[in-house]
PDB file of C-alpha atoms and ligand atoms in Angstrom:
ATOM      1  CA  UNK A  25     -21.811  19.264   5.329  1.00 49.00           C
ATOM      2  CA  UNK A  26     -23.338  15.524   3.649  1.00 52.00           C
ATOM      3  CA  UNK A  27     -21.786  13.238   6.389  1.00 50.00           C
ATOM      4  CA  UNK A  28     -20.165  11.580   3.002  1.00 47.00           C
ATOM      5  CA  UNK A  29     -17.872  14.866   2.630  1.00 46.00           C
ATOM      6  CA  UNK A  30     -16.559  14.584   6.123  1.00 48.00           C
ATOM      7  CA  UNK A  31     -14.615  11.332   4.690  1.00 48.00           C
ATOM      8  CA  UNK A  32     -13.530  12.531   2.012  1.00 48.00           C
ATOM      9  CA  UNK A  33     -10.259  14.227   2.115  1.00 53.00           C
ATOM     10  CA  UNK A  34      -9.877  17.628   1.065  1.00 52.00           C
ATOM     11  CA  UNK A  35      -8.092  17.732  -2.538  1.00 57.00           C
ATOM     12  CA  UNK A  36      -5.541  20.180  -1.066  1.00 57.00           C
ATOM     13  CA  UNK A  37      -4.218  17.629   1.540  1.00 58.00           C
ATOM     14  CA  UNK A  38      -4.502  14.584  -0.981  1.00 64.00           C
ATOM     15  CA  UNK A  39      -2.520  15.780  -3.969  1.00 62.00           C
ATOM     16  CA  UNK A  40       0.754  13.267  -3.102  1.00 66.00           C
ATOM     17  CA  UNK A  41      -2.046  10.604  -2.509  1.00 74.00           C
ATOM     18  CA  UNK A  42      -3.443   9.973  -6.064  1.00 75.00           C
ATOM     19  CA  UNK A  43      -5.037   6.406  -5.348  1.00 74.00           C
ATOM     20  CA  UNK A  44      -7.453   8.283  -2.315  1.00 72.00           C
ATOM     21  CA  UNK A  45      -8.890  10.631  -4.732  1.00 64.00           C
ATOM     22  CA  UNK A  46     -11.566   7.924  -6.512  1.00 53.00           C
ATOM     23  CA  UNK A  47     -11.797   8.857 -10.069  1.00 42.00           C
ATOM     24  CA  UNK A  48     -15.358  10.268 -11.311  1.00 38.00           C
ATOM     25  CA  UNK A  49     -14.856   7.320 -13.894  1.00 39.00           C
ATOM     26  CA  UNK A  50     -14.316   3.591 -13.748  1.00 37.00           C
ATOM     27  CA  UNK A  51     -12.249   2.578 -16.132  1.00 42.00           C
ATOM     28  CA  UNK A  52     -13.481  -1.654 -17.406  1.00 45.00           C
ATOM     29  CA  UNK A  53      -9.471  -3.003 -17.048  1.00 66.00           C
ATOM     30  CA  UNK A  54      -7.789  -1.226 -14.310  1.00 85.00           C
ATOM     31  CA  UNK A  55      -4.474   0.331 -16.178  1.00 94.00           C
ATOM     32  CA  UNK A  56      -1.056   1.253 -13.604  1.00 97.00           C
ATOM     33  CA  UNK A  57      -0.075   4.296 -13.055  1.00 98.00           C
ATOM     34  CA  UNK A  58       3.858   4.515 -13.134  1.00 98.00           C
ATOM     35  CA  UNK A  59       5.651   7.107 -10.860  1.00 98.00           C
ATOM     36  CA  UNK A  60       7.599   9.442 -13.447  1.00 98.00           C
ATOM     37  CA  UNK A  61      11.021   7.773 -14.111  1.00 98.00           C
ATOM     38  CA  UNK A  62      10.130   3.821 -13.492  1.00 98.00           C
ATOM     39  CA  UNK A  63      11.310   1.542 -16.230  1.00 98.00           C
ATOM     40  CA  UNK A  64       7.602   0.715 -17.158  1.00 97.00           C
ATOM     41  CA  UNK A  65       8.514  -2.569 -19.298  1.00 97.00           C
ATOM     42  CA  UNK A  66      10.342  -4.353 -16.180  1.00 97.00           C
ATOM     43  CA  UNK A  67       7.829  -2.640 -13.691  1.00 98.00           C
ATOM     44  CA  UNK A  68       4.830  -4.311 -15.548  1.00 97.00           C
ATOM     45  CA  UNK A  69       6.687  -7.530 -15.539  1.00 97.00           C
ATOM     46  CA  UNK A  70       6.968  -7.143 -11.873  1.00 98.00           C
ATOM     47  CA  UNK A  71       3.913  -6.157 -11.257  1.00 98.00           C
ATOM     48  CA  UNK A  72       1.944  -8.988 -13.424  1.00 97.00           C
ATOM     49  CA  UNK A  73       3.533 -11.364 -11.066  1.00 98.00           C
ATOM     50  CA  UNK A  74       2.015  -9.794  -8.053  1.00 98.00           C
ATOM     51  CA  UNK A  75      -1.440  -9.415  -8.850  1.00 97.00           C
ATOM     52  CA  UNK A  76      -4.347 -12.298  -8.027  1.00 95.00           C
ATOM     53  CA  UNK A  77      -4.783 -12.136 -11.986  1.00 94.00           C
ATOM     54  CA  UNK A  78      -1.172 -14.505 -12.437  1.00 95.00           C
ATOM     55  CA  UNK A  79      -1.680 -16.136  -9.119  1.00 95.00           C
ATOM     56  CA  UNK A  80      -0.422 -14.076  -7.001  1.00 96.00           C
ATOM     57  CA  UNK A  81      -1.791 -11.991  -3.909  1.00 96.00           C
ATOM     58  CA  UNK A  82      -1.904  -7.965  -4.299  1.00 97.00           C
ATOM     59  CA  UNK A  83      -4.188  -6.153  -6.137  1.00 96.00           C
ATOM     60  CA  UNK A  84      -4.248  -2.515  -8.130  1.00 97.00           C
ATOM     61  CA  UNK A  85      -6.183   0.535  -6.659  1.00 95.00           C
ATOM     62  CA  UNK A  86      -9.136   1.621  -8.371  1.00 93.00           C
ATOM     63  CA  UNK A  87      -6.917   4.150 -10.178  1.00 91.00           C
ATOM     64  CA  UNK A  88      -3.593   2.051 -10.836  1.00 97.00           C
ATOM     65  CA  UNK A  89      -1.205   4.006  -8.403  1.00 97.00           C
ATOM     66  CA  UNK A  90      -0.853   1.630  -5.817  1.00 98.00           C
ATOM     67  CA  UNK A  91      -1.009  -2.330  -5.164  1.00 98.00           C
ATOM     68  CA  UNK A  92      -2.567  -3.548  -1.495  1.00 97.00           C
ATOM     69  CA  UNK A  93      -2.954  -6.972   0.128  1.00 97.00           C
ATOM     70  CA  UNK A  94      -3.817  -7.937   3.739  1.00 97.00           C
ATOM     71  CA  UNK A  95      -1.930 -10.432   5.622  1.00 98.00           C
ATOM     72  CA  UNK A  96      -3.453 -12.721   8.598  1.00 97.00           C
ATOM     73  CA  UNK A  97      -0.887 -14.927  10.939  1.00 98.00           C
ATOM     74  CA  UNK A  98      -1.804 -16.941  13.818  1.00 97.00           C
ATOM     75  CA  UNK A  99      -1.508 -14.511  16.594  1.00 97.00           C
ATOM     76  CA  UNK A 100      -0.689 -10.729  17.161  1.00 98.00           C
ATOM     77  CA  UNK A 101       3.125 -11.275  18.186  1.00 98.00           C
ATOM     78  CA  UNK A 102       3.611 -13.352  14.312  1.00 98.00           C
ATOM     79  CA  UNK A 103       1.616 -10.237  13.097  1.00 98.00           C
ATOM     80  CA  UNK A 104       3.478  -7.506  14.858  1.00 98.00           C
ATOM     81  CA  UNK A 105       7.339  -9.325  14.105  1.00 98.00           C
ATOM     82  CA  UNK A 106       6.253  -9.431  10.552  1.00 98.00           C
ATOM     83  CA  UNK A 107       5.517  -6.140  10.202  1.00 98.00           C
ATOM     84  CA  UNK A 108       9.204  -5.122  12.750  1.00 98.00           C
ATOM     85  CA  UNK A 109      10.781  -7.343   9.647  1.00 98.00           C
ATOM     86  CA  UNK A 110       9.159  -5.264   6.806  1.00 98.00           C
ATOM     87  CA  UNK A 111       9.860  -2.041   8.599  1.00 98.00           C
ATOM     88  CA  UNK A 112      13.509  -3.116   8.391  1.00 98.00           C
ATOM     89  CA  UNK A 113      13.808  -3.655   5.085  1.00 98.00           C
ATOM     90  CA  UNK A 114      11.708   0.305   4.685  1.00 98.00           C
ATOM     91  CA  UNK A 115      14.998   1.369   6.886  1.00 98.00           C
ATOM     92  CA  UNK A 116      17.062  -0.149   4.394  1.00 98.00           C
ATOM     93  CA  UNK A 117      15.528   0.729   1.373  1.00 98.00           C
ATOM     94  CA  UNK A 118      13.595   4.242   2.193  1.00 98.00           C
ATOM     95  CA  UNK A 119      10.364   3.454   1.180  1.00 98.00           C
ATOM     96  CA  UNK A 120       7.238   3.241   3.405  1.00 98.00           C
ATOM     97  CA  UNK A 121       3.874   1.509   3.136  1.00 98.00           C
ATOM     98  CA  UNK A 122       0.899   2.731   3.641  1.00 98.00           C
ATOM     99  CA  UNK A 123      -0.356   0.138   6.176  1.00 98.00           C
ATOM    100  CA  UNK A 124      -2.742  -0.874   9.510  1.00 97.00           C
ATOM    101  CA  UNK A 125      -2.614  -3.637  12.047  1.00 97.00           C
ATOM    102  CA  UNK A 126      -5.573  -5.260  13.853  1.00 96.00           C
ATOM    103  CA  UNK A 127      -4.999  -7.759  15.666  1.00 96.00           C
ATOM    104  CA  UNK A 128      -3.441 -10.596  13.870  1.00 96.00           C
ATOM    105  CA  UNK A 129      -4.023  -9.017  10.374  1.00 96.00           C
ATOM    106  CA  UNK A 130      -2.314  -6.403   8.643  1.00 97.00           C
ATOM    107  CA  UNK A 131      -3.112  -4.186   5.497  1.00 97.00           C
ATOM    108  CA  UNK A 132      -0.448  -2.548   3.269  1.00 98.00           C
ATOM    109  CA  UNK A 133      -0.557  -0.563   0.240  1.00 98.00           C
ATOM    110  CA  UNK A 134       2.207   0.049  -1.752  1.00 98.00           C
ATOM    111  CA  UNK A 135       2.434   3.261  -3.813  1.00 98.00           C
ATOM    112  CA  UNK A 136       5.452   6.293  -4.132  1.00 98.00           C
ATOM    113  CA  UNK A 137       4.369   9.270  -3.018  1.00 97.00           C
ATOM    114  CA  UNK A 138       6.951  11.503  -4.423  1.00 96.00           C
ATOM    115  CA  UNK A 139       7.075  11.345  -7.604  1.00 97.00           C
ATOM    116  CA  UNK A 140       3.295  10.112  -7.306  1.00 97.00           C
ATOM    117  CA  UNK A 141       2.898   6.749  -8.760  1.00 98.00           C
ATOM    118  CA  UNK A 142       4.130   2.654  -8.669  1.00 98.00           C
ATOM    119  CA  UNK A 143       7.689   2.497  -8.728  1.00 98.00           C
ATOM    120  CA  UNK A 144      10.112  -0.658  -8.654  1.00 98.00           C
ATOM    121  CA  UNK A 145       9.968   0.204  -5.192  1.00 98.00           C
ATOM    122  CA  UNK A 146       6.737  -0.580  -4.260  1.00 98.00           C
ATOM    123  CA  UNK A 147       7.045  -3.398  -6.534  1.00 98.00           C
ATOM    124  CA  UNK A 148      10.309  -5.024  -5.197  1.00 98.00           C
ATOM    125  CA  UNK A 149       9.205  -4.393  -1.176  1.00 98.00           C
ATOM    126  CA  UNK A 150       5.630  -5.865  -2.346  1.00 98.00           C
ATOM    127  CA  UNK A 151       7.432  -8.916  -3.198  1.00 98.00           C
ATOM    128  CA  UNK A 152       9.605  -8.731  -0.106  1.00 98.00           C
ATOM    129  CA  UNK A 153       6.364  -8.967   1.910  1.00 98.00           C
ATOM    130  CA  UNK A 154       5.326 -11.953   0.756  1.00 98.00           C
ATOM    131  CA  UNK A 155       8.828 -13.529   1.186  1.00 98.00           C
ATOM    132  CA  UNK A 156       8.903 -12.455   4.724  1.00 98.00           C
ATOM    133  CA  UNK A 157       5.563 -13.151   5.589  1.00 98.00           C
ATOM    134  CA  UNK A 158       5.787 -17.053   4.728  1.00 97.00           C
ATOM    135  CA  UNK A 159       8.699 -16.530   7.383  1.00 96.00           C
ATOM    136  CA  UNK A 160       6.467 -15.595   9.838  1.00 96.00           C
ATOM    137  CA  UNK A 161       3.668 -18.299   9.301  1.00 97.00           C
ATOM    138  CA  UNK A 162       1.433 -16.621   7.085  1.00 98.00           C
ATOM    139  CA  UNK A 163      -2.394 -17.884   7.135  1.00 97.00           C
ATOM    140  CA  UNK A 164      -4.244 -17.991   3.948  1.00 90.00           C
ATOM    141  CA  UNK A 165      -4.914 -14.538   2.931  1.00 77.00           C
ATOM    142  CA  UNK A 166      -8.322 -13.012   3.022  1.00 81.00           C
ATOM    143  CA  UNK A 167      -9.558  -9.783   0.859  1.00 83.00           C
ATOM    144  CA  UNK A 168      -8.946  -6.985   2.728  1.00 82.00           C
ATOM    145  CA  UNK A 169     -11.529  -5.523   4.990  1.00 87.00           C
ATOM    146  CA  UNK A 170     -13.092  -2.100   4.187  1.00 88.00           C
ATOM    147  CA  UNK A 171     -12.041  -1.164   8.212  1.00 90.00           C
ATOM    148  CA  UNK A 172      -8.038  -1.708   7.808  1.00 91.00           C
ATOM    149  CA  UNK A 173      -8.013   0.113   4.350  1.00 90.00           C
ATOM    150  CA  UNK A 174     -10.022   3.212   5.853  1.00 91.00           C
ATOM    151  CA  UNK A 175      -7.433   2.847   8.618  1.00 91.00           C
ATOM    152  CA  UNK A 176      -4.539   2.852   6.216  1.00 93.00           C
ATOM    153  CA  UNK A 177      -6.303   6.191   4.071  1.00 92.00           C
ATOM    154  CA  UNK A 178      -6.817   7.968   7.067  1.00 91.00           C
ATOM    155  CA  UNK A 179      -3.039   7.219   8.290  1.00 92.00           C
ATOM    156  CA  UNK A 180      -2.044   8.210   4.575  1.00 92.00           C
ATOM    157  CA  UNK A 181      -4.358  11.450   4.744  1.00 91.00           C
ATOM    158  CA  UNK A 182      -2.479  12.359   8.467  1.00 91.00           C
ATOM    159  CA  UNK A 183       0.346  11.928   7.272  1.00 92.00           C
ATOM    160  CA  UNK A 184       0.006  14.604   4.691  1.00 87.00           C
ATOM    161  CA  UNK A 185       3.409  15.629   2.613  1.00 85.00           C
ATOM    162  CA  UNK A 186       5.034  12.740   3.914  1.00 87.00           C
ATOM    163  CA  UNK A 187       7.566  12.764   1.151  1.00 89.00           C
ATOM    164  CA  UNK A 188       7.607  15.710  -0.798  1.00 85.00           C
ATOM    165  CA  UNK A 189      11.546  16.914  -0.360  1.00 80.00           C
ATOM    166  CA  UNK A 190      12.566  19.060   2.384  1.00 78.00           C
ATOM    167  CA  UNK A 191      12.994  22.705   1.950  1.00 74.00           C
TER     168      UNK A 191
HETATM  169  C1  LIG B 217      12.649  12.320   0.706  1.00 87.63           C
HETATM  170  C2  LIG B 217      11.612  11.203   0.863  1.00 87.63           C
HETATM  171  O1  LIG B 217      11.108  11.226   2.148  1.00 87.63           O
HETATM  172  C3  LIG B 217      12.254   9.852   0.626  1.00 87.63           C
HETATM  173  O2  LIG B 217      12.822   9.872  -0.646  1.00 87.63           O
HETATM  174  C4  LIG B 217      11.255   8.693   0.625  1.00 87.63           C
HETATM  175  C5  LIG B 217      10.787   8.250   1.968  1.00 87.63           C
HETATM  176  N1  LIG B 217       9.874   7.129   1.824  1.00 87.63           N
HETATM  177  C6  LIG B 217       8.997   7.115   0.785  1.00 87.63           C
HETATM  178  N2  LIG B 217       8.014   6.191   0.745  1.00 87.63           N
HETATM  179  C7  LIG B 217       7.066   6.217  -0.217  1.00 87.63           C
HETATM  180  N3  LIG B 217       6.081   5.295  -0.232  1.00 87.63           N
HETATM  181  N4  LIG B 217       7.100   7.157  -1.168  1.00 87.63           N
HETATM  182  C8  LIG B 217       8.051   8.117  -1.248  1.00 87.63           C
HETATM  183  O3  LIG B 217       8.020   8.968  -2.150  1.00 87.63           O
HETATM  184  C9  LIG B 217       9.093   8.089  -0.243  1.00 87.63           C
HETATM  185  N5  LIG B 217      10.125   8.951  -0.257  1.00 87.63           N
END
């Protein structure tokens, strides 16, 4: 098997993951892909103020499902409180990131995996991020590397039907 293959996850295990499987097309204006049931008109409000377009620091995956940043802070301890504070407010709220931590950076993607799609969700905890991460001493942020967003995939991948409803 092309060592290319190996990487790629099989379809069967990536179905609740929509923004791994790269379309065969790319589309000229990246266009969001709303999990079924989001109130799209507030969502794309939301989600306008997020993105590096309107100033802001997230960005849409290739396919529109999910929105992704990286974060860098002075040291690992900043790095690793920031992300105990976020994983709070996932307690709270029951929604998880996709994420990975190096160091003193850290890479999340935001996307619902059940019903597959953005939801205010991701949205709202997207903009909770940034909120908590000027708490913590945030450094100016960097584009994320390829490394912590293959991390975050592969973590994603593992995790496999993560949220589809238990039987
Ligand atoms: C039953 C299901 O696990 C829960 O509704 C939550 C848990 N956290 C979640 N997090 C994310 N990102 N997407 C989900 O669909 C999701 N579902």
């Amino acid at each position: 098997m092309p060592a290319m293959a190996r990487l790629l996850p099989r379809p069967a295990q990536t179905r609740h993951l929509p923004h791994l499987v790269k379309r065969s097309y790319s589309s000229p204006t990246m266009q969001p892909h709303y999990s079924s049931g989001t109130d799209e008109a507030a969502a794309a409000t939301s989600l306008t103020a997020l993105l590096t377009s309107s100033g802001g620091s997230w960005t849409l995956s290739s396919n529109g499902s999910a929105i992704e940043r990286s974060f860098k802070f002075k040291t690992f301890a900043k790095t690793w409180d920031f992300m105990t504070a976020v994983s709070l407010q996932c307690k709270i709220k029951n929604h998880h990131p996709e994420w990975s931590n190096v160091y003193n950076s850290t890479f999340i993607r935001w996307t619902t995996h059940n019903p597959p799609g953005l939801s205010e969700k991701d949205l709202g905890l997207a903009a909770l991020c940034d909120t908590i991460a000027k708490d913590f001493g945030e450094l100016a942020p960097e584009p994320a590397s390829c490394e912590m967003r293959t991390m975050a995939d592969k973590a994603a991948v593992a995790a496999a039907d993560c949220c589809a409803p238990k039987k």
